[in-house]
JSON list of C-alpha atoms in Angstrom, two decimals:
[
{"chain": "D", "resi": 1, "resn": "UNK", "atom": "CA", "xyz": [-9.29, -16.23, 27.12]},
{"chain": "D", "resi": 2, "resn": "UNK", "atom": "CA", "xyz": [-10.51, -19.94, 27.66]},
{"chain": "D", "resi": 3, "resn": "UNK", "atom": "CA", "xyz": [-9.46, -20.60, 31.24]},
{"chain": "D", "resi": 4, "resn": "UNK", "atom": "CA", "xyz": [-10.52, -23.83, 33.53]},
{"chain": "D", "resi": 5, "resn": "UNK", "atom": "CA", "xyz": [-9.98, -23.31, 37.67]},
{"chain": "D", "resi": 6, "resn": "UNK", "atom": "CA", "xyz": [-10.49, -26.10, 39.78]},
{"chain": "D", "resi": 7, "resn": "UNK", "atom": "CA", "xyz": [-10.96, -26.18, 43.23]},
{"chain": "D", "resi": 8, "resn": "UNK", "atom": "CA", "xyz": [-12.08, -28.25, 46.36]},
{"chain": "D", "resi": 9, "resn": "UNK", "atom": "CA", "xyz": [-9.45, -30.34, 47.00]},
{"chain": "D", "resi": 10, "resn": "UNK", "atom": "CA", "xyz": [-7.02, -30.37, 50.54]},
{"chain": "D", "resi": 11, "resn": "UNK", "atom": "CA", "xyz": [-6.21, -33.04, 52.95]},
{"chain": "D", "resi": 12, "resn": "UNK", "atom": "CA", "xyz": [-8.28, -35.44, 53.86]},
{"chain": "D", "resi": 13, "resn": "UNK", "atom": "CA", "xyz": [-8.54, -38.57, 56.02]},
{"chain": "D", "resi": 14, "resn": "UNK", "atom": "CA", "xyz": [-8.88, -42.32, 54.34]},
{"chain": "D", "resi": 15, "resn": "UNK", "atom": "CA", "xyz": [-12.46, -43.29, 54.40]},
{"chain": "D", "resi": 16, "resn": "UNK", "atom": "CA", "xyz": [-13.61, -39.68, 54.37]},
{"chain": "D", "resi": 17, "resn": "UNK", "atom": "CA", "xyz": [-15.06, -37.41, 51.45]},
{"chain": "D", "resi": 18, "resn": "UNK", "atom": "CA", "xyz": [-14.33, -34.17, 49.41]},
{"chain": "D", "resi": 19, "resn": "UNK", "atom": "CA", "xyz": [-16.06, -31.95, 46.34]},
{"chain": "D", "resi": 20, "resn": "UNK", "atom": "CA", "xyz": [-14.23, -30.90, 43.95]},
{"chain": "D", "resi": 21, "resn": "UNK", "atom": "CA", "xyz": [-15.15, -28.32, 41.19]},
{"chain": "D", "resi": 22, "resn": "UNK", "atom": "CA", "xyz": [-13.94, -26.75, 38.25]},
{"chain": "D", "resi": 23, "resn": "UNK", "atom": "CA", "xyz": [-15.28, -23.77, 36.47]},
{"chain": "D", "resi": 24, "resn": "UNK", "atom": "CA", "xyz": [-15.07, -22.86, 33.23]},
{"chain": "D", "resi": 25, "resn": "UNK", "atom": "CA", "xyz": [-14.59, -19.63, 31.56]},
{"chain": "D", "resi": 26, "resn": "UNK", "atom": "CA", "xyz": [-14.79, -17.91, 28.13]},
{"chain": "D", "resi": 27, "resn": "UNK", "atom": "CA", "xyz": [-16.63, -20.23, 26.62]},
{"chain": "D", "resi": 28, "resn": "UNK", "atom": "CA", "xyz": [-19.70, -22.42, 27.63]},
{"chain": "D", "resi": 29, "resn": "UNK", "atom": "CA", "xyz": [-18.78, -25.78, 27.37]},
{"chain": "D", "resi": 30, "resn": "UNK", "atom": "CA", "xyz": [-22.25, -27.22, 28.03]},
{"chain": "D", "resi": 31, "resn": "UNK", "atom": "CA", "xyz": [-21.98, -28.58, 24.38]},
{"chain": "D", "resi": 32, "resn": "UNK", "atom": "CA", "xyz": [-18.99, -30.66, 25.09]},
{"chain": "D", "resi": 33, "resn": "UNK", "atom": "CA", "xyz": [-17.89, -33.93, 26.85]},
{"chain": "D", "resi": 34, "resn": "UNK", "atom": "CA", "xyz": [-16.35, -33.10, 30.07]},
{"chain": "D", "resi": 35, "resn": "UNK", "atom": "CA", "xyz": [-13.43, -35.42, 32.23]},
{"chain": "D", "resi": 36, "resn": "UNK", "atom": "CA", "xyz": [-11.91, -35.04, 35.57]},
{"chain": "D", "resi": 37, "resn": "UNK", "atom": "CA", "xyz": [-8.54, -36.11, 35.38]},
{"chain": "D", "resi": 38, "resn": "UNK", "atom": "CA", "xyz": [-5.64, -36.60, 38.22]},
{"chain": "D", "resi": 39, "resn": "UNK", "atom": "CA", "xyz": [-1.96, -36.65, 38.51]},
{"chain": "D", "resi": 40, "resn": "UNK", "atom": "CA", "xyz": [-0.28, -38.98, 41.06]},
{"chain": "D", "resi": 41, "resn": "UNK", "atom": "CA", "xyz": [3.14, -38.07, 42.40]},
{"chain": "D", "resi": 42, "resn": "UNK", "atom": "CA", "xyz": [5.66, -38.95, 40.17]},
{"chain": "D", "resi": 43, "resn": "UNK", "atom": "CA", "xyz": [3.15, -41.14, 37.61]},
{"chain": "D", "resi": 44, "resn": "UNK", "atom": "CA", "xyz": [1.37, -39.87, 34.66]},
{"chain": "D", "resi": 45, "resn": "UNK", "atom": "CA", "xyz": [-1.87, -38.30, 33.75]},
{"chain": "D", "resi": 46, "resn": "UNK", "atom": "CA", "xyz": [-4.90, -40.70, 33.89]},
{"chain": "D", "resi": 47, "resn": "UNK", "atom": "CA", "xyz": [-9.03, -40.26, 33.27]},
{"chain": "D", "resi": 48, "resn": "UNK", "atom": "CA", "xyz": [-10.94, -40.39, 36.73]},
{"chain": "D", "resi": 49, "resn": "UNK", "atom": "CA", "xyz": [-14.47, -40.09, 35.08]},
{"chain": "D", "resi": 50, "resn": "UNK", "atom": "CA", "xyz": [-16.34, -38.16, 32.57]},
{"chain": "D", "resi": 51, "resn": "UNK", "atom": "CA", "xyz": [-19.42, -36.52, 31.52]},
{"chain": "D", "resi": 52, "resn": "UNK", "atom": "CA", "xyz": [-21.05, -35.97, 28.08]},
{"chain": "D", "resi": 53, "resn": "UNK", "atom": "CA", "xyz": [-23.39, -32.48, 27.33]},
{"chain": "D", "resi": 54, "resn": "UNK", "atom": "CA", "xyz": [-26.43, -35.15, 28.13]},
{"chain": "D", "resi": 55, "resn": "UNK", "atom": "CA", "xyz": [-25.02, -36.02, 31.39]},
{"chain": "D", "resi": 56, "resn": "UNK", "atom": "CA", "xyz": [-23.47, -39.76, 30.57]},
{"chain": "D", "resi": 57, "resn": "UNK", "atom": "CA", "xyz": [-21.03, -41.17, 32.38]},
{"chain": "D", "resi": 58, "resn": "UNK", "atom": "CA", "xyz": [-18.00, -43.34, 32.13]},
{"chain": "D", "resi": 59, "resn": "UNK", "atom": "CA", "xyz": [-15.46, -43.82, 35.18]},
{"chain": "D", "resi": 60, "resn": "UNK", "atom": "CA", "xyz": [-12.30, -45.55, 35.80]},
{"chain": "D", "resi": 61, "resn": "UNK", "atom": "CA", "xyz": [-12.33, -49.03, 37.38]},
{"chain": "D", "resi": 62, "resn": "UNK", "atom": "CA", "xyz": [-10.48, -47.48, 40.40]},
{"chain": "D", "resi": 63, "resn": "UNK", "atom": "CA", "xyz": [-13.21, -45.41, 41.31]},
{"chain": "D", "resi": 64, "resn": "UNK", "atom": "CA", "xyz": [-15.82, -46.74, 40.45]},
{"chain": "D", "resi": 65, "resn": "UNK", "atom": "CA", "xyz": [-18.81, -46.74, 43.22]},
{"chain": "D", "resi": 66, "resn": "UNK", "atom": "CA", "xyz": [-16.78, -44.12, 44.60]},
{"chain": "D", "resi": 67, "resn": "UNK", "atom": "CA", "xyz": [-16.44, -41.04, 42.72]},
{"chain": "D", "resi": 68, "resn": "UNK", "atom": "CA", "xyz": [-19.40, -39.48, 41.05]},
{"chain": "D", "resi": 69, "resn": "UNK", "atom": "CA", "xyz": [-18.98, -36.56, 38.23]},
{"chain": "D", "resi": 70, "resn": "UNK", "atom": "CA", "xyz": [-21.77, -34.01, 37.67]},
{"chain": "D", "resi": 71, "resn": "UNK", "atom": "CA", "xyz": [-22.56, -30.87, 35.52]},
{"chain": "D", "resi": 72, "resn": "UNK", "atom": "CA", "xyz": [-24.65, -27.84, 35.46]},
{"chain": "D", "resi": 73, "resn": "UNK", "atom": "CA", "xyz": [-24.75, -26.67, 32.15]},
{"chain": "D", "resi": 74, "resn": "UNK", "atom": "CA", "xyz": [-26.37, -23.18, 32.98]},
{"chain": "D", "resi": 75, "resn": "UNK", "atom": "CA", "xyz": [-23.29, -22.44, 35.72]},
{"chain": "D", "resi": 76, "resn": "UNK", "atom": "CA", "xyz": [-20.67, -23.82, 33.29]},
{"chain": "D", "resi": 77, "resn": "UNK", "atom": "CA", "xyz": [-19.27, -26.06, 36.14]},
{"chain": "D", "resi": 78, "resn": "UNK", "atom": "CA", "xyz": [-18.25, -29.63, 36.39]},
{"chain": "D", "resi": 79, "resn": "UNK", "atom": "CA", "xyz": [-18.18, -31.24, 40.38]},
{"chain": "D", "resi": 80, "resn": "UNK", "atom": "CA", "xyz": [-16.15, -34.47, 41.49]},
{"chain": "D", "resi": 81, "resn": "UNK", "atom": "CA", "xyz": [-17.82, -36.02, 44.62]},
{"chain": "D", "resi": 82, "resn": "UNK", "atom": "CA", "xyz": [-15.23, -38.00, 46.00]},
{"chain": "D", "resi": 83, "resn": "UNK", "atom": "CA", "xyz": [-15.86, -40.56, 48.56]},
{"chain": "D", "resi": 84, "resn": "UNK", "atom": "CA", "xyz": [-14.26, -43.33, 50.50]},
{"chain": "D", "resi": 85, "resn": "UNK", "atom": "CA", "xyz": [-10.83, -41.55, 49.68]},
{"chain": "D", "resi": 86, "resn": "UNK", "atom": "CA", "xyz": [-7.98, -44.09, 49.80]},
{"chain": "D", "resi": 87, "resn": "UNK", "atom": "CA", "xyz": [-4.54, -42.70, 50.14]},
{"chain": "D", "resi": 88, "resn": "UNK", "atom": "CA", "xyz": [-4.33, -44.14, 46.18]},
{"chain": "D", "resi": 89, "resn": "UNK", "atom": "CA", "xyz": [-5.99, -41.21, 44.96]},
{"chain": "D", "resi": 90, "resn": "UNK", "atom": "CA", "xyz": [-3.81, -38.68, 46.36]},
{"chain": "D", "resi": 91, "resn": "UNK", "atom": "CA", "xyz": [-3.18, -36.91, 43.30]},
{"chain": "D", "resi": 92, "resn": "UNK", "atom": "CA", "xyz": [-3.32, -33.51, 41.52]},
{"chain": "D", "resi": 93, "resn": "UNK", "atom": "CA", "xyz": [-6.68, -33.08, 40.03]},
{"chain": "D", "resi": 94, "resn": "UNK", "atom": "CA", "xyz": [-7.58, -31.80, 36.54]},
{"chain": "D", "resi": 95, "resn": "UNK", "atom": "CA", "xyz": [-10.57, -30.46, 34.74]},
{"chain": "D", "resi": 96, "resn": "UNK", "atom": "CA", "xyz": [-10.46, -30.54, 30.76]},
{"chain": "D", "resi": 97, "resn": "UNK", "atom": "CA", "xyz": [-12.71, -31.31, 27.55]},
{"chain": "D", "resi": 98, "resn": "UNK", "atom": "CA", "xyz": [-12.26, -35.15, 27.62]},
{"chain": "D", "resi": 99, "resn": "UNK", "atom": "CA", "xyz": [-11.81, -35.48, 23.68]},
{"chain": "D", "resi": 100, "resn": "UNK", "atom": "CA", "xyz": [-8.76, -33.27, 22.13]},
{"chain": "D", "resi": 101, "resn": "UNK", "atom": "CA", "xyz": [-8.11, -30.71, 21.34]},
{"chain": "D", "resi": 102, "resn": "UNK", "atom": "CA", "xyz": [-7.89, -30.04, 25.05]},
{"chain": "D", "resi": 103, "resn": "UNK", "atom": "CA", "xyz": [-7.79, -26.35, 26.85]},
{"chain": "D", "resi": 104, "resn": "UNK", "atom": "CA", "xyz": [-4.85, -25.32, 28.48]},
{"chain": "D", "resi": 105, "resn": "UNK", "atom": "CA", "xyz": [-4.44, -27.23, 31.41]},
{"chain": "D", "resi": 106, "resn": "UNK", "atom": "CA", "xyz": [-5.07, -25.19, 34.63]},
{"chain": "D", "resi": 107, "resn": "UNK", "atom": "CA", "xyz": [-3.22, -25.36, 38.17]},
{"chain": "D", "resi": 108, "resn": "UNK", "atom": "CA", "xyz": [-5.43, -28.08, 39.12]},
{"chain": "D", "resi": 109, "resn": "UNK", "atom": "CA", "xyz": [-5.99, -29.02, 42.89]},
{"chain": "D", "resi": 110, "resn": "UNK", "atom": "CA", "xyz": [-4.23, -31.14, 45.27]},
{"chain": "D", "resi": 111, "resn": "UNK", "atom": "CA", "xyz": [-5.89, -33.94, 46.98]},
{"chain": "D", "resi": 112, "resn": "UNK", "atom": "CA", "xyz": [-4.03, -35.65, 49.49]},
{"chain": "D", "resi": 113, "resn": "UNK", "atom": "CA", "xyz": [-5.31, -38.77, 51.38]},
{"chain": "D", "resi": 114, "resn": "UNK", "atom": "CA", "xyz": [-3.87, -39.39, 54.50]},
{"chain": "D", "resi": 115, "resn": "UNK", "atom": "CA", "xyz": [-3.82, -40.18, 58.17]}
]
């Protein structure tokens, strides 16, 4: 079964910094374009960043100089360093291939910014 966990996130002060990962099983996915996306409260879905098999990247203007997605191919993982957190980006965060057809989403993990 194709499954995506993510993990990393918690609470975090504005200004300050936190990993996030996501791991991917039953299948390598080191062949496939890979996005971090996020859910704020009571908004939809939206791209953070993303990462082709050749390590590309393409981020969105709100995080730009901020956020930096990664990938190691031979651990079929995909990290979100996440850095001068504002309390904007408090959000549910998603792993998932970034073109469709897309996994099942997973639980995702909860980033909160706040003082």
């Amino acid at each position: 079964q194709v499954q995506v966990v993510e993990s990393g996130g918690g609470l975090v002060q504005p200004g300050g910094s936190v990993r996030l990962s996501c791991e991917a099983s039953g299948r390598t996915f080191s062949s496939y374009t890979m996005g971090w996306f996020r859910q704020p409260p009571g908004k939809q879905r939206e791209l953070v960043a993303r990462i082709t098999p050749s390590g590309s990247t393409i981020y969105a203007d709100s995080v730009k100089g901020r956020f930096t997605i990664s990938r190691d191919n031979a651990k079929n993982t995909v990290t979100l360093q996440m850095n001068s957190l504002k309390p904007e980006d408090t959000a549910v965060y998603y792993c998932n291939t970034y073109f469709p057809p897309r996994l099942p989403w997973g639980q995702g993990t909860q980033v909160t910014v706040s003082s």
